[in-house]
mmCIF file of C-alpha atoms in Angstrom:
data_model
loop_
_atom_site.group_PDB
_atom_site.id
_atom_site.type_symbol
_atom_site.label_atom_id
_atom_site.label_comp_id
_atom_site.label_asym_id
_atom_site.label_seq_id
_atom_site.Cartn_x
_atom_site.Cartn_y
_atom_site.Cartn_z
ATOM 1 C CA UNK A 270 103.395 181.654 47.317
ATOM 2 C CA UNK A 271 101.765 179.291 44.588
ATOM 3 C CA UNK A 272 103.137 180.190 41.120
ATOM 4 C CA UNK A 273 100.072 181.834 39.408
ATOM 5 C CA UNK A 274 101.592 182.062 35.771
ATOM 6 C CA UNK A 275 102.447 178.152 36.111
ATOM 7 C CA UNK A 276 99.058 177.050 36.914
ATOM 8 C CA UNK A 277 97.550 179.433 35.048
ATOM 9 C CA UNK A 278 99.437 177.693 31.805
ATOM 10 C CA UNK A 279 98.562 174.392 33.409
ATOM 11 C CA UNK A 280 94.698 175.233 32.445
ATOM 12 C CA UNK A 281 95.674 177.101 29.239
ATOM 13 C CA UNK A 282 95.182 173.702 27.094
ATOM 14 C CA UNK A 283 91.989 172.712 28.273
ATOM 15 C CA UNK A 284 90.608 175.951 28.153
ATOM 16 C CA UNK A 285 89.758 176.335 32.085
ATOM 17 C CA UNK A 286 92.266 179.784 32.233
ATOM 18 C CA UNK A 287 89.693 182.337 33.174
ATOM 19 C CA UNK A 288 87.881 179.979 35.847
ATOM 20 C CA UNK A 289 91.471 178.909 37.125
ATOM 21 C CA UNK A 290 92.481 182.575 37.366
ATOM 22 C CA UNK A 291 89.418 183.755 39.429
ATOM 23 C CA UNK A 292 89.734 180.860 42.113
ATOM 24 C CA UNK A 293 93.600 182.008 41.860
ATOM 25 C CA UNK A 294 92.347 185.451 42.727
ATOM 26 C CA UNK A 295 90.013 183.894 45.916
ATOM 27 C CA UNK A 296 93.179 181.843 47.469
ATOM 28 C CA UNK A 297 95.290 184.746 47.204
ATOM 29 C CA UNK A 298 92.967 187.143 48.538
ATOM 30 C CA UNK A 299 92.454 184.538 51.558
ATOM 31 C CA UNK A 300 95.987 184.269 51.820
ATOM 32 C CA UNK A 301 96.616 188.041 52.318
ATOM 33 C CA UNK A 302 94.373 188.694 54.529
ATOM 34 C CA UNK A 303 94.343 185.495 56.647
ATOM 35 C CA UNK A 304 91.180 184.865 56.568
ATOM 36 C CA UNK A 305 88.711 183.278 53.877
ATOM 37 C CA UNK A 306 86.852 184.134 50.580
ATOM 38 C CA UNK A 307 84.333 182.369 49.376
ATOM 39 C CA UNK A 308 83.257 180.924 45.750
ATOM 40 C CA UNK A 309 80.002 180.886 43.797
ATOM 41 C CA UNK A 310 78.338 177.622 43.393
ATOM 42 C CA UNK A 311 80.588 175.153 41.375
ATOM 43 C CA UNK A 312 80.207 172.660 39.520
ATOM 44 C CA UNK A 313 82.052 169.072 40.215
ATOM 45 C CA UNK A 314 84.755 170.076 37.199
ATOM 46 C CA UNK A 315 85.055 173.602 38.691
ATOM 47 C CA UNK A 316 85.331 172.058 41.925
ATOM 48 C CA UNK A 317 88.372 169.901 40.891
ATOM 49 C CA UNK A 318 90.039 173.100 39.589
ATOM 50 C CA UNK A 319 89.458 174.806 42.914
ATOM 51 C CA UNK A 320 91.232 171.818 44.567
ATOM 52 C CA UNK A 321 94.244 172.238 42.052
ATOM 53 C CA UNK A 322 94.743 175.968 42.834
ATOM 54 C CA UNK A 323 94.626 175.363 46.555
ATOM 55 C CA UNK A 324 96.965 172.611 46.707
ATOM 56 C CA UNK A 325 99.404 174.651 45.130
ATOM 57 C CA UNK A 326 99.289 176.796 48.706
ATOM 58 C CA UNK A 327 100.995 175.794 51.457
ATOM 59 C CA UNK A 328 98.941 177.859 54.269
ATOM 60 C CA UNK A 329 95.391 177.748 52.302
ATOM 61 C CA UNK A 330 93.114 175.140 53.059
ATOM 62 C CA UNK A 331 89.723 174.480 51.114
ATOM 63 C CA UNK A 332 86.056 173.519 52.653
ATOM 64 C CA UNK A 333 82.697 173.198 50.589
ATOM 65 C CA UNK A 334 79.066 173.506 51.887
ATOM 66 C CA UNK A 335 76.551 172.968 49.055
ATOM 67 C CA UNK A 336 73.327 172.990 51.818
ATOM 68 C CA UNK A 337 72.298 169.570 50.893
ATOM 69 C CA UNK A 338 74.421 166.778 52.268
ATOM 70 C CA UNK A 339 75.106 165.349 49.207
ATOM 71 C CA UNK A 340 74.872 168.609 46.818
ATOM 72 C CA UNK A 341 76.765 168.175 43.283
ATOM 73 C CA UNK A 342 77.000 172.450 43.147
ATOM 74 C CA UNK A 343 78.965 173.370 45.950
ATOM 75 C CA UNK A 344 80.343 176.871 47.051
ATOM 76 C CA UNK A 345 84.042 176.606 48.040
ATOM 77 C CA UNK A 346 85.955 178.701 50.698
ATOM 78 C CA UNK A 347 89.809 179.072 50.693
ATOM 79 C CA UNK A 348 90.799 179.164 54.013
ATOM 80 C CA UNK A 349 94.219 180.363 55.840
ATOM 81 C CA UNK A 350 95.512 177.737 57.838
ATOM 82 C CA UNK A 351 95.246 179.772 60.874
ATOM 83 C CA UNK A 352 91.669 181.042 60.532
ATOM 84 C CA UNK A 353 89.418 179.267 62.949
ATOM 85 C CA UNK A 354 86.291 181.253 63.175
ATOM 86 C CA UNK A 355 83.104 179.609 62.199
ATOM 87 C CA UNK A 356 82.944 180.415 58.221
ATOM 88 C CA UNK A 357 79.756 181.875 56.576
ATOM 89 C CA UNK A 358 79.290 179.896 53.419
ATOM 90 C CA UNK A 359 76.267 182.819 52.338
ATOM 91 C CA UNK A 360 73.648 179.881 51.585
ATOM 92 C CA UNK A 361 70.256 180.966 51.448
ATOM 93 C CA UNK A 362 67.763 177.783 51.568
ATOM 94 C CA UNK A 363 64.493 177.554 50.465
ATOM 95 C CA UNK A 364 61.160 175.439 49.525
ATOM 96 C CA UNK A 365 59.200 176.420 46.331
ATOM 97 C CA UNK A 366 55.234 175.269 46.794
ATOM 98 C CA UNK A 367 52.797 175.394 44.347
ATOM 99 C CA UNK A 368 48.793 173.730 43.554
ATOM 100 C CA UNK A 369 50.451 170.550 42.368
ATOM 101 C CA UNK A 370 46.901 169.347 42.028
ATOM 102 C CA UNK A 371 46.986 171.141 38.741
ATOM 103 C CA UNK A 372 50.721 171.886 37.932
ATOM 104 C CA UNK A 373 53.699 169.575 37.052
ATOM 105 C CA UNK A 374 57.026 171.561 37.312
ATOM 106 C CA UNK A 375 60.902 170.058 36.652
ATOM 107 C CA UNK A 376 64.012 170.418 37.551
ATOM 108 C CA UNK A 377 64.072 172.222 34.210
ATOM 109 C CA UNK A 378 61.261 174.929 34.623
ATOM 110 C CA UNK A 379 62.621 175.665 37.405
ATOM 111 C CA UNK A 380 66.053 176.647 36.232
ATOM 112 C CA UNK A 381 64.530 178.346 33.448
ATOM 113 C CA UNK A 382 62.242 180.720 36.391
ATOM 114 C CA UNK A 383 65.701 181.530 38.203
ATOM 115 C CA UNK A 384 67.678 182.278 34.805
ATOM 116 C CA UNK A 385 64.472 184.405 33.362
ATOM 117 C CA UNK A 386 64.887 186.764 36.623
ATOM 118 C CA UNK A 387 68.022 187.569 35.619
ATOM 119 C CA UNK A 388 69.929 186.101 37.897
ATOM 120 C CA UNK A 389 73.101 184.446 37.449
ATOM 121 C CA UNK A 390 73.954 180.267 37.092
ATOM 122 C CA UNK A 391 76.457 180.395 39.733
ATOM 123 C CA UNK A 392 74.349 182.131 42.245
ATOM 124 C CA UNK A 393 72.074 178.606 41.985
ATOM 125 C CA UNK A 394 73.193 175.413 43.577
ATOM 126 C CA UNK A 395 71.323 172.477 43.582
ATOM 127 C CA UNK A 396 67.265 171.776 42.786
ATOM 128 C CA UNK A 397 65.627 168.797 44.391
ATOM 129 C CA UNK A 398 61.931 167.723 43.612
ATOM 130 C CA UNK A 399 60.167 166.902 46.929
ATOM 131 C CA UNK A 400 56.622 165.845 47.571
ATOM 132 C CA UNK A 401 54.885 168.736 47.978
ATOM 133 C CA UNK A 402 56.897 171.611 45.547
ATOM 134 C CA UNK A 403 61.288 171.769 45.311
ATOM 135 C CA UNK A 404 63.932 172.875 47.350
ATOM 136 C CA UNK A 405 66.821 175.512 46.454
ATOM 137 C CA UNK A 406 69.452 177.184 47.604
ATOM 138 C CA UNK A 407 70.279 180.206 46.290
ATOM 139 C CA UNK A 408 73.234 183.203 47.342
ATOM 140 C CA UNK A 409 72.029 184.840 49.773
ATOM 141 C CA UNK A 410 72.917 187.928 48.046
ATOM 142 C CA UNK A 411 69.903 187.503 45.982
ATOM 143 C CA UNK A 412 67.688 185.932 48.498
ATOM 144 C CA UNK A 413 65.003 189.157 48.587
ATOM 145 C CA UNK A 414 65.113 189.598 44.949
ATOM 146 C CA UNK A 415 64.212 185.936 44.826
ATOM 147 C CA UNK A 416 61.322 186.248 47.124
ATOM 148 C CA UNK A 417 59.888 189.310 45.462
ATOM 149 C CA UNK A 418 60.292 188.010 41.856
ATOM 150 C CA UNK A 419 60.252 184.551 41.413
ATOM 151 C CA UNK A 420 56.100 184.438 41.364
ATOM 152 C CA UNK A 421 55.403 181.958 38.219
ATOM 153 C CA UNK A 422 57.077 179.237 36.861
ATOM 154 C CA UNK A 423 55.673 179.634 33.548
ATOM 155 C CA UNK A 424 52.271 179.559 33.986
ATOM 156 C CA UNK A 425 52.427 178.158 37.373
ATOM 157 C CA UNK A 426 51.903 180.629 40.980
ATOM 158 C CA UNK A 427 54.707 179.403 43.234
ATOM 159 C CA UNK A 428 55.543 180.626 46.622
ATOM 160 C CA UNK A 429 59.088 180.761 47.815
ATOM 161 C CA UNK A 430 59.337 179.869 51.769
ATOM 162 C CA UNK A 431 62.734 180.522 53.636
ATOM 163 C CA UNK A 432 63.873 177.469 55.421
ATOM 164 C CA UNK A 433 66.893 176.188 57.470
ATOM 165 C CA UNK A 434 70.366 174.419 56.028
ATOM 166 C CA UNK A 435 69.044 171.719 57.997
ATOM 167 C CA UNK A 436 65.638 171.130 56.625
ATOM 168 C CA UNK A 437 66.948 170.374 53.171
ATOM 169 C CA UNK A 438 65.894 166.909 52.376
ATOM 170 C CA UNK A 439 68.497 164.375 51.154
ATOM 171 C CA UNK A 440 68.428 163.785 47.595
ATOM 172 C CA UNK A 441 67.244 160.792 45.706
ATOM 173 C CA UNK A 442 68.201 159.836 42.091
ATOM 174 C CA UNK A 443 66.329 157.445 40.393
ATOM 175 C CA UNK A 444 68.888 155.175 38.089
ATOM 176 C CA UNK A 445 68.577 153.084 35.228
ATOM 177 C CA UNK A 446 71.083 150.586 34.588
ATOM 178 C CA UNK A 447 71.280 149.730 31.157
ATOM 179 C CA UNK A 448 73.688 146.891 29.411
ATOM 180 C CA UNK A 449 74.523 147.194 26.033
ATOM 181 C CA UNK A 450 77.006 146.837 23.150
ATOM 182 C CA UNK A 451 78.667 149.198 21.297
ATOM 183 C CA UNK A 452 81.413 149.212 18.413
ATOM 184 C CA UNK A 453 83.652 151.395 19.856
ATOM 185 C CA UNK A 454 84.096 153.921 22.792
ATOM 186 C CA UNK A 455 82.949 156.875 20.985
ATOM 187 C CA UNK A 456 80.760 159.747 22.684
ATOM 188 C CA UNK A 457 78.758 159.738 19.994
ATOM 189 C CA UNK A 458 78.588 155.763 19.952
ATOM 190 C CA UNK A 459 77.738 155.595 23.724
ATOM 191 C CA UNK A 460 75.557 158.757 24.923
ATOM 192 C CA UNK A 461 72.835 157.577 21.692
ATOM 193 C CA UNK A 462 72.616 154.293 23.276
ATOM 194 C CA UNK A 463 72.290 155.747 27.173
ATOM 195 C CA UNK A 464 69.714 158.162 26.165
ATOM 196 C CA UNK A 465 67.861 155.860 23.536
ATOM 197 C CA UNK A 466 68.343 157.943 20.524
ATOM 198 C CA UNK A 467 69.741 157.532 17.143
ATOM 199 C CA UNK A 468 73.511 158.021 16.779
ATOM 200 C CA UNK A 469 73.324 160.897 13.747
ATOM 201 C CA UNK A 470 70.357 162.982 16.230
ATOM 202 C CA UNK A 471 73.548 162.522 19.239
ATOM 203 C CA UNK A 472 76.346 163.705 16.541
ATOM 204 C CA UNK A 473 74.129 166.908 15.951
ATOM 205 C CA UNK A 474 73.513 167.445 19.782
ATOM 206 C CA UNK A 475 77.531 167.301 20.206
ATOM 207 C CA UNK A 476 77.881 169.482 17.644
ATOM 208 C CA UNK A 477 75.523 172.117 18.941
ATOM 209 C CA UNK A 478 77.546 171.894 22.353
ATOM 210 C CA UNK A 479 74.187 170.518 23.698
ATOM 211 C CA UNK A 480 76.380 167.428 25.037
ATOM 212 C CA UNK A 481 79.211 167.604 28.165
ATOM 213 C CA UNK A 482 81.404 164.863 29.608
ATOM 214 C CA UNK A 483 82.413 165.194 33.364
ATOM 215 C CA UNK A 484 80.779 168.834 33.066
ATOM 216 C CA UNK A 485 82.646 170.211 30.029
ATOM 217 C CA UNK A 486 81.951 171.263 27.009
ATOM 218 C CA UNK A 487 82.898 168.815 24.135
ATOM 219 C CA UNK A 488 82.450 169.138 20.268
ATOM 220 C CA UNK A 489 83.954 166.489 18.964
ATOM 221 C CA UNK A 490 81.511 162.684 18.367
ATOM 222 C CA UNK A 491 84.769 160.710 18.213
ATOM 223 C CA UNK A 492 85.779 161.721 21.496
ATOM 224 C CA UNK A 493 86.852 158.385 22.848
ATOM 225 C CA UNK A 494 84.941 157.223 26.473
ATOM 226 C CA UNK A 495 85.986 156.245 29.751
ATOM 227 C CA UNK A 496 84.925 153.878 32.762
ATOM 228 C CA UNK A 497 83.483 156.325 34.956
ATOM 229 C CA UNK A 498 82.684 159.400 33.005
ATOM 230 C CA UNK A 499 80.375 161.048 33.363
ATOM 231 C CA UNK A 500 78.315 162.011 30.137
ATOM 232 C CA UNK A 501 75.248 165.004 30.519
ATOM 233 C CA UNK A 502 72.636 165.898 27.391
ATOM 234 C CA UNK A 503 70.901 169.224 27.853
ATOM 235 C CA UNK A 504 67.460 168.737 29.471
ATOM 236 C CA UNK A 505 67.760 164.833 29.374
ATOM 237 C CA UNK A 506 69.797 164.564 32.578
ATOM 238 C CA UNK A 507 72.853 162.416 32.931
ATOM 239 C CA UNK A 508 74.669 158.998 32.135
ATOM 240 C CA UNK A 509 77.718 157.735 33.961
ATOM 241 C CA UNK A 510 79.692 154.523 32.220
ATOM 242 C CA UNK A 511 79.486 152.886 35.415
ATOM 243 C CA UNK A 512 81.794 149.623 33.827
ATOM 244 C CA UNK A 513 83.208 148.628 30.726
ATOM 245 C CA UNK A 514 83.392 145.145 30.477
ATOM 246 C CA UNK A 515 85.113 143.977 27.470
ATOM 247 C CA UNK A 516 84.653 142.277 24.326
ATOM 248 C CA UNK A 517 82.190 140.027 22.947
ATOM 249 C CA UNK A 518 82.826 137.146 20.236
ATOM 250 C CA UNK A 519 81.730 139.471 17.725
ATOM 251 C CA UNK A 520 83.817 142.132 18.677
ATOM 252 C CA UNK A 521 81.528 144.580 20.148
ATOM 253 C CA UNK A 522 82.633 146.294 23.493
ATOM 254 C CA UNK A 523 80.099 145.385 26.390
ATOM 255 C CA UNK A 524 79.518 148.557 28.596
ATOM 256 C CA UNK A 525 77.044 149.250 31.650
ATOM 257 C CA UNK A 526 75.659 152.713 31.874
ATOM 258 C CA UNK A 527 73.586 154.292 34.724
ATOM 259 C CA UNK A 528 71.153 156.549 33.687
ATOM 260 C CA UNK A 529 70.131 159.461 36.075
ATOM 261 C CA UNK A 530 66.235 160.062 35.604
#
C-alpha cells in the first residue's frame, strides 16, 4: 500500500495536493476492488502526477486513451495488475460541421461553446481543426447534453455528428522555428520574443496568470527557462525552447524556439 500522506506532502510544495489526492483516491479505489477507475481528461502535467501516484503501487498499473493517436489531454485508468478485461475509457468522439463558406471558427470558439454549456474542462479532451468543421471528444457522460445543446458557436449553426475512436484524424501542428537572442533565461525575457510582443505587455500577462510553463500556472517574470519547456500564453497557443545554444561574443544567450500556430 503506497503511502498517501508521503506523496501527498511530496505535491504540497508545488501546490499539486488536491489533484495528487484525487488520482490517490482513483488508484486506491482500483486497488480495492481489483479492477480499474478511470480519470477525467488530463493534461500532460496532470498526467505526470498520475504516473507518480501509480508508481508508488506495486499491483496498479496505468494506461491512457486520449481518442486521437497523438492526443495531449488524455484520460488515465489505474489498473490492478490482475484485471484483464477490455477497459472502457468512456470517450465519446465527434465531428462539429458548420457553412464554412461563411464562418471561420478556432480552436478557441470552440472551447468557449463547450465551457458556455456549462460543462466542465476536464470532461473535454482534445480539439482538432479539419477541413470541413473540428473534431472532439468529449465524456461520454455528457455526450446527449452535447448533442442537444451545443447549436451555435457564437453566431455560427454547428451540427455535432457522433463518430468512431477510429475516424479521428491525426493531428497536424503547424511550427515556427524561430532563432533569436536573449539576455538572460527569463520567462518574461523569452515567451515576448516567441510570441513577438514587447517584454513589459509579457510581464503583465504573467502577472495576470494568463502565462503557464509545462502546463502550470506561474506568476513570477524572472522565472528562469529551460531547454525543453514548454511555455503556453492564453489564446496565443504554445512555444517550446526546443535548444539553447549558448553564448554569443556579446554575451547574449542564443536560443531556438518552436512556435505552435
Amino acid at each position: 500500500m503506497a503511502d498517501r500522506e508521503k506523496i501527498l506532502r511530496y505535491f504540497r510544495s508545488s501546490g499539486d495536493e488536491q489533484t495528487a489526492a484525487k488520482l490517490l483516491d482513483l488508484a486506491e479505489s482500483a486497488n480495492k476492488s481489483r479492477k480499474f477507475k478511470v480519470s477525467d481528461f488530463l493534461d500532460p502535467h496532470i498526467r505526470k502526477i498520475a504516473e507518480i501516484v501509480a508508481a508508488n503501487y506495486d499491483n496498479i498499473r496505468i494506461e491512457t486513451d486520449g481518442g486521437f493517436l497523438n492526443a495531449e489531454r488524455v484520460k488515465v485508468a489505474f489498473i490492478a495488475e490482475d484485471f484483464q478485461v477490455k477497459l472502457d475509457f468512456g470517450i465519446a468522439c465527434f465531428a462539429i460541421v458548420w457553412d464554412k463558406r461563411y464562418y471561420r471558427l478556432s480552436h478557441r470558439d470552440i472551447l468557449g461553446a463547450f465551457m458556455g454549456t456549462g460543462c466542465k474542462r476536464e470532461a473535454l479532451g482534445d480539439i482538432v481543426i479539419t477541413n470541413v468543421g473540428a473534431q472532439i471528444v468529449t465524456d461520454t457522460a455528457i455526450a446527449g447534453y452535447l448533442v442537444n445543446n451545443l447549436l451555435k458557436i457564437g453566431a455560427t449553426p454547428v451540427t455535432l455528428k457522433k463518430i468512431g475512436q477510429d475516424d479521428l484524424l491525426q493531428k497536424e501542428e503547424k511550427v515556427k522555428i524561430i532563432k533569436v537572442t536573449v539576455a538572460e533565461l527569463r520567462l518574461d525575457a523569452v515567451a515576448a520574443v516567441g510570441y513577438g510582443i514587447s517584454r513589459s505587455r509579457m510581464n503583465d500577462a504573467i502577472k495576470d496568470l494568463n502565462v503557464r510553463i509545462n502546463w502550470q500556472d506561474v506568476k513570477k517574470p524572472a522565472q528562469h527557462i529551460q531547454e525543453g519547456d514548454i511555455i503556453s500564453f492564453s489564446r496565443r497557443g504554445r512555444v517550446e525552447v526546443a535548444e539553447i545554444c549558448g553564448t554569443t561574443k556579446k554575451g547574449r544567450i542564443s536560443i531556438v524556439l518552436k512556435r505552435y500556430v
